[in-house]
mmCIF file of C-alpha atoms in Angstrom:
data_model
loop_
_atom_site.group_PDB
_atom_site.id
_atom_site.type_symbol
_atom_site.label_atom_id
_atom_site.label_comp_id
_atom_site.label_asym_id
_atom_site.label_seq_id
_atom_site.Cartn_x
_atom_site.Cartn_y
_atom_site.Cartn_z
ATOM 1 C CA MET A 1 0.000 0.000 0.000
ATOM 2 C CA LEU A 2 1.259 3.466 -0.853
ATOM 3 C CA GLY A 3 2.485 5.407 2.188
ATOM 4 C CA GLU A 4 2.428 2.408 4.551
ATOM 5 C CA GLY A 5 5.973 3.171 5.775
ATOM 6 C CA ILE A 6 5.080 6.788 6.485
ATOM 7 C CA ALA A 7 1.969 5.732 8.419
ATOM 8 C CA LYS A 8 4.016 3.265 10.533
ATOM 9 C CA GLY A 9 6.627 5.931 11.255
ATOM 10 C CA LEU A 10 4.001 8.479 12.285
ATOM 11 C CA ALA A 11 2.281 5.889 14.500
ATOM 12 C CA GLU A 12 5.594 5.137 16.258
ATOM 13 C CA THR A 13 6.242 8.858 16.734
ATOM 14 C CA ALA A 14 2.756 9.410 18.159
ATOM 15 C CA LYS A 15 3.169 6.424 20.507
ATOM 16 C CA ASN A 16 6.457 7.804 21.822
ATOM 17 C CA PHE A 17 5.070 11.314 22.124
ATOM 18 C CA PHE A 18 1.991 10.358 24.155
ATOM 19 C CA GLY A 19 3.904 7.683 26.077
ATOM 20 C CA SER A 20 6.332 10.313 27.369
ATOM 21 C CA TYR A 21 3.448 11.937 29.258
ATOM 22 C CA VAL A 22 2.432 8.696 30.966
ATOM 23 C CA SER A 23 5.650 6.792 31.749
ATOM 24 C CA ALA A 24 7.910 8.342 34.436
ATOM 25 C CA GLU A 25 11.129 6.759 33.104
ATOM 26 C CA ARG A 26 10.467 8.291 29.693
ATOM 27 C CA MET A 27 10.216 11.833 31.026
ATOM 28 C CA THR A 28 13.271 13.404 29.446
ATOM 29 C CA THR A 29 12.907 16.985 30.605
ATOM 30 C CA VAL A 30 15.072 17.957 33.570
ATOM 31 C CA GLU A 31 14.375 21.198 35.428
ATOM 32 C CA TYR A 32 17.924 22.520 35.095
ATOM 33 C CA PRO A 33 19.671 23.975 37.163
ATOM 34 C CA GLU A 34 17.547 22.796 40.111
ATOM 35 C CA GLN A 35 17.740 19.207 38.872
ATOM 36 C CA ARG A 36 20.856 17.802 37.270
ATOM 37 C CA ILE A 37 21.712 14.655 35.402
ATOM 38 C CA ALA A 38 24.958 13.094 36.599
ATOM 39 C CA PRO A 39 27.568 13.228 33.802
ATOM 40 C CA PHE A 40 28.647 9.992 32.197
ATOM 41 C CA GLU A 41 32.071 8.713 33.224
ATOM 42 C CA ALA A 42 33.255 8.915 29.624
ATOM 43 C CA ALA A 43 32.111 12.550 29.292
ATOM 44 C CA ARG A 44 34.798 14.986 28.240
ATOM 45 C CA VAL A 45 34.632 18.738 28.310
ATOM 46 C CA PHE A 46 37.970 20.536 28.829
ATOM 47 C CA PRO A 47 41.410 19.311 29.926
ATOM 48 C CA PHE A 48 42.863 19.608 33.419
ATOM 49 C CA LEU A 49 46.261 18.780 34.946
ATOM 50 C CA VAL A 50 46.543 15.961 37.480
ATOM 51 C CA TYR A 51 48.700 16.279 40.589
ATOM 52 C CA ASP A 52 49.576 13.809 43.333
ATOM 53 C CA GLY A 53 49.746 14.636 47.036
ATOM 54 C CA ALA A 54 48.552 17.737 48.847
ATOM 55 C CA ASP A 55 50.669 20.408 47.116
ATOM 56 C CA TRP A 56 49.623 21.037 43.514
ATOM 57 C CA GLU A 57 52.974 22.586 42.534
ATOM 58 C CA ALA A 58 55.115 19.783 43.949
ATOM 59 C CA GLY A 59 52.796 17.001 42.814
ATOM 60 C CA LEU A 60 52.077 18.153 39.255
ATOM 61 C CA ARG A 61 52.689 15.175 36.958
ATOM 62 C CA CYS A 62 53.448 17.377 33.967
ATOM 63 C CA VAL A 63 57.161 17.581 33.090
ATOM 64 C CA ALA A 64 56.675 20.177 30.334
ATOM 65 C CA CYS A 65 57.577 17.793 27.506
ATOM 66 C CA GLN A 66 55.313 19.919 25.276
ATOM 67 C CA ILE A 67 53.944 16.973 23.288
ATOM 68 C CA CYS A 68 50.349 18.055 23.991
ATOM 69 C CA GLU A 69 51.150 21.596 22.835
ATOM 70 C CA LYS A 70 52.587 20.306 19.550
ATOM 71 C CA GLU A 71 49.751 17.841 18.899
ATOM 72 C CA CYS A 72 46.860 20.187 19.772
ATOM 73 C CA PRO A 73 44.887 20.824 16.530
ATOM 74 C CA PRO A 74 43.552 24.309 17.444
ATOM 75 C CA LYS A 75 46.839 25.238 19.217
ATOM 76 C CA CYS A 76 45.079 26.288 22.427
ATOM 77 C CA ILE A 77 47.821 24.960 24.775
ATOM 78 C CA PHE A 78 50.771 27.201 25.647
ATOM 79 C CA ILE A 79 53.670 25.812 27.725
ATOM 80 C CA VAL A 80 56.881 27.442 28.940
ATOM 81 C CA LYS A 81 59.358 24.855 30.213
ATOM 82 C CA SER A 82 61.317 25.590 33.373
ATOM 83 C CA THR A 83 65.058 26.136 33.083
ATOM 84 C CA GLU A 84 65.863 24.199 36.268
ATOM 85 C CA LYS A 85 64.654 20.923 37.736
ATOM 86 C CA LYS A 86 62.849 20.501 41.038
ATOM 87 C CA PRO A 87 61.865 17.363 42.957
ATOM 88 C CA ASP A 88 58.502 15.924 41.999
ATOM 89 C CA PHE A 89 56.034 14.109 44.277
ATOM 90 C CA VAL A 90 58.337 11.085 44.688
ATOM 91 C CA GLY A 91 61.500 13.198 45.006
ATOM 92 C CA LYS A 92 62.886 12.684 41.491
ATOM 93 C CA PRO A 93 64.267 15.881 39.903
ATOM 94 C CA GLN A 94 62.076 16.873 36.950
ATOM 95 C CA PHE A 95 61.506 19.800 34.681
ATOM 96 C CA TYR A 96 58.146 21.428 35.258
ATOM 97 C CA PRO A 97 55.927 23.861 33.375
ATOM 98 C CA ALA A 98 56.832 27.393 34.438
ATOM 99 C CA ARG A 99 53.708 28.344 32.530
ATOM 100 C CA PHE A 100 50.893 26.114 31.286
ATOM 101 C CA ASP A 101 47.848 27.824 29.783
ATOM 102 C CA ILE A 102 44.830 26.449 27.961
ATOM 103 C CA ASP A 103 42.476 28.766 26.109
ATOM 104 C CA ILE A 104 39.152 26.986 26.542
ATOM 105 C CA SER A 105 37.444 29.399 24.146
ATOM 106 C CA VAL A 106 39.502 27.715 21.410
ATOM 107 C CA CYS A 107 39.694 24.142 22.790
ATOM 108 C CA MET A 108 37.530 21.716 20.817
ATOM 109 C CA SER A 109 37.586 18.949 23.470
ATOM 110 C CA CYS A 110 39.124 16.433 21.069
ATOM 111 C CA GLN A 111 41.153 14.701 23.830
ATOM 112 C CA ILE A 112 44.274 14.377 21.667
ATOM 113 C CA CYS A 113 46.334 16.022 24.441
ATOM 114 C CA VAL A 114 45.214 13.259 26.829
ATOM 115 C CA GLU A 115 46.009 10.482 24.375
ATOM 116 C CA VAL A 116 49.550 11.679 23.590
ATOM 117 C CA CYS A 117 50.623 12.459 27.182
ATOM 118 C CA PRO A 118 53.182 9.816 28.281
ATOM 119 C CA PHE A 119 53.015 10.887 31.950
ATOM 120 C CA GLU A 120 49.226 10.641 32.536
ATOM 121 C CA ALA A 121 49.400 14.333 33.463
ATOM 122 C CA ILE A 122 46.480 15.738 31.498
ATOM 123 C CA LYS A 123 42.923 14.399 31.578
ATOM 124 C CA MET A 124 39.457 15.533 30.504
ATOM 125 C CA ASN A 125 37.132 17.170 33.008
ATOM 126 C CA THR A 126 33.355 16.755 33.177
ATOM 127 C CA GLU A 127 32.722 20.307 34.422
ATOM 128 C CA PHE A 128 30.907 22.288 31.740
ATOM 129 C CA GLU A 129 29.570 25.379 33.550
ATOM 130 C CA LEU A 130 32.450 27.696 32.740
ATOM 131 C CA ALA A 131 30.564 30.790 31.587
ATOM 132 C CA THR A 132 32.216 34.108 32.372
ATOM 133 C CA VAL A 133 31.668 37.774 31.647
ATOM 134 C CA ASP A 134 35.359 38.162 30.739
ATOM 135 C CA ARG A 135 35.483 36.934 27.173
ATOM 136 C CA PHE A 136 39.262 36.634 26.910
ATOM 137 C CA GLY A 137 40.991 36.473 30.305
ATOM 138 C CA GLY A 138 38.241 34.430 31.964
ATOM 139 C CA LEU A 139 38.551 31.641 29.406
ATOM 140 C CA LEU A 140 42.349 31.456 29.534
ATOM 141 C CA LEU A 141 43.134 29.021 32.354
ATOM 142 C CA ASP A 142 46.606 28.892 33.917
ATOM 143 C CA ARG A 143 48.274 25.914 35.584
ATOM 144 C CA LYS A 144 46.894 26.752 39.027
ATOM 145 C CA GLN A 145 43.323 26.832 37.674
ATOM 146 C CA LEU A 146 43.930 23.665 35.657
ATOM 147 C CA ALA A 147 45.481 21.670 38.533
ATOM 148 C CA LYS A 148 43.150 19.054 40.046
ATOM 149 C CA SER A 149 44.092 16.339 42.514
ATOM 150 C CA ASN A 150 44.300 12.656 41.675
ATOM 151 C CA GLU A 151 41.412 12.154 44.144
ATOM 152 C CA TYR A 152 39.259 14.460 41.992
ATOM 153 C CA TYR A 153 40.261 12.435 38.922
ATOM 154 C CA ARG A 154 39.220 9.236 40.737
ATOM 155 C CA GLN A 155 35.817 10.762 41.499
ATOM 156 C CA ILE A 156 34.943 11.795 37.953
ATOM 157 C CA HIS A 157 36.584 8.902 36.050
ATOM 158 C CA PRO A 158 36.836 6.000 38.558
ATOM 159 C CA THR A 159 37.418 3.174 36.055
ATOM 160 C CA GLU A 160 40.030 5.012 34.007
ATOM 161 C CA ALA A 161 41.760 6.402 37.119
ATOM 162 C CA ALA A 162 42.030 2.947 38.700
ATOM 163 C CA ALA A 163 43.706 1.595 35.548
ATOM 164 C CA VAL A 164 46.093 4.558 35.394
ATOM 165 C CA ASP A 165 46.990 4.294 39.100
ATOM 166 C CA ALA A 166 47.634 0.548 38.747
ATOM 167 C CA ARG A 167 49.888 1.120 35.727
ATOM 168 C CA LEU A 168 51.813 3.905 37.478
ATOM 169 C CA ALA A 169 52.223 1.748 40.617
ATOM 170 C CA THR A 170 53.588 -1.124 38.496
ATOM 171 C CA GLU A 171 56.044 1.198 36.741
ATOM 172 C CA LYS A 172 57.163 2.639 40.104
ATOM 173 C CA ALA A 173 57.654 -0.860 41.549
ATOM 174 C CA LYS A 174 59.791 -1.821 38.522
ATOM 175 C CA ALA A 175 61.869 1.354 38.837
ATOM 176 C CA ASP A 176 62.340 0.782 42.588
ATOM 177 C CA ALA A 177 63.412 -2.839 41.994
ATOM 178 C CA LYS A 178 65.859 -1.732 39.297
ATOM 179 C CA ALA A 179 67.320 0.976 41.562
ATOM 180 C CA LYS A 180 67.629 -1.509 44.442
ATOM 181 C CA ALA A 181 69.381 -4.056 42.199
ATOM 182 C CA ALA A 182 71.762 -1.370 40.936
ATOM 183 C CA ALA A 183 72.533 -0.270 44.500
ATOM 184 C CA GLU A 184 73.183 -3.875 45.580
ATOM 185 C CA ALA A 185 75.446 -4.435 42.549
ATOM 186 C CA ALA A 186 77.376 -1.252 43.323
ATOM 187 C CA ALA A 187 77.751 -2.304 46.994
ATOM 188 C CA ALA A 188 78.939 -5.769 45.951
ATOM 189 C CA LYS A 189 81.432 -4.268 43.518
ATOM 190 C CA ALA A 190 82.704 -1.855 46.183
ATOM 191 C CA ALA A 191 83.062 -4.752 48.639
ATOM 192 C CA ALA A 192 84.968 -6.800 46.018
ATOM 193 C CA VAL A 193 87.310 -3.901 45.284
ATOM 194 C CA ALA A 194 87.873 -3.375 49.038
ATOM 195 C CA GLY A 195 88.541 -7.114 49.458
ATOM 196 C CA GLU A 196 91.152 -7.086 46.653
ATOM 197 C CA GLY A 197 92.883 -4.054 48.152
ATOM 198 C CA ALA A 198 93.268 -5.722 51.557
#
């Protein structure tokens, strides 16, 4: 019959339309901002920098390698690398970003910066209410504004954060074992040299 497909489509649309008034789980309207829908774990809005520990400056994972700045398609990341090293969260001397800015008015939330970061230092936030009356300065976030704790990261992306923390713990355990083996080898060599000299 001519138009049978159109009639079926319209019937389905009408069923869904009137059904949304009757069924509570099909009510899609949320009275925002009084009511809010929890963001999905995989939601991504704008990047932030992860730090470990209580002090954001000492615990910042970023070592200013500038890979994210180079890979960013809209070029909204600006990094100035420090000229000296300072101890990071675990005490290892590292370079750090003397300046790390992201212009969120330009950022397209593509997540390429997250994917290319070898230090798990930059992640995507779920916070989207970033409106400001300052069109330029208010949308240019510096490293202090971008810094969020690892606990915050665990809250918004628990599955991903658990995997990252496990991988970082494994890498740290390997590095500690390697350093311990090197120290034991150096002590054994020193003892052998001292034994030959006696």
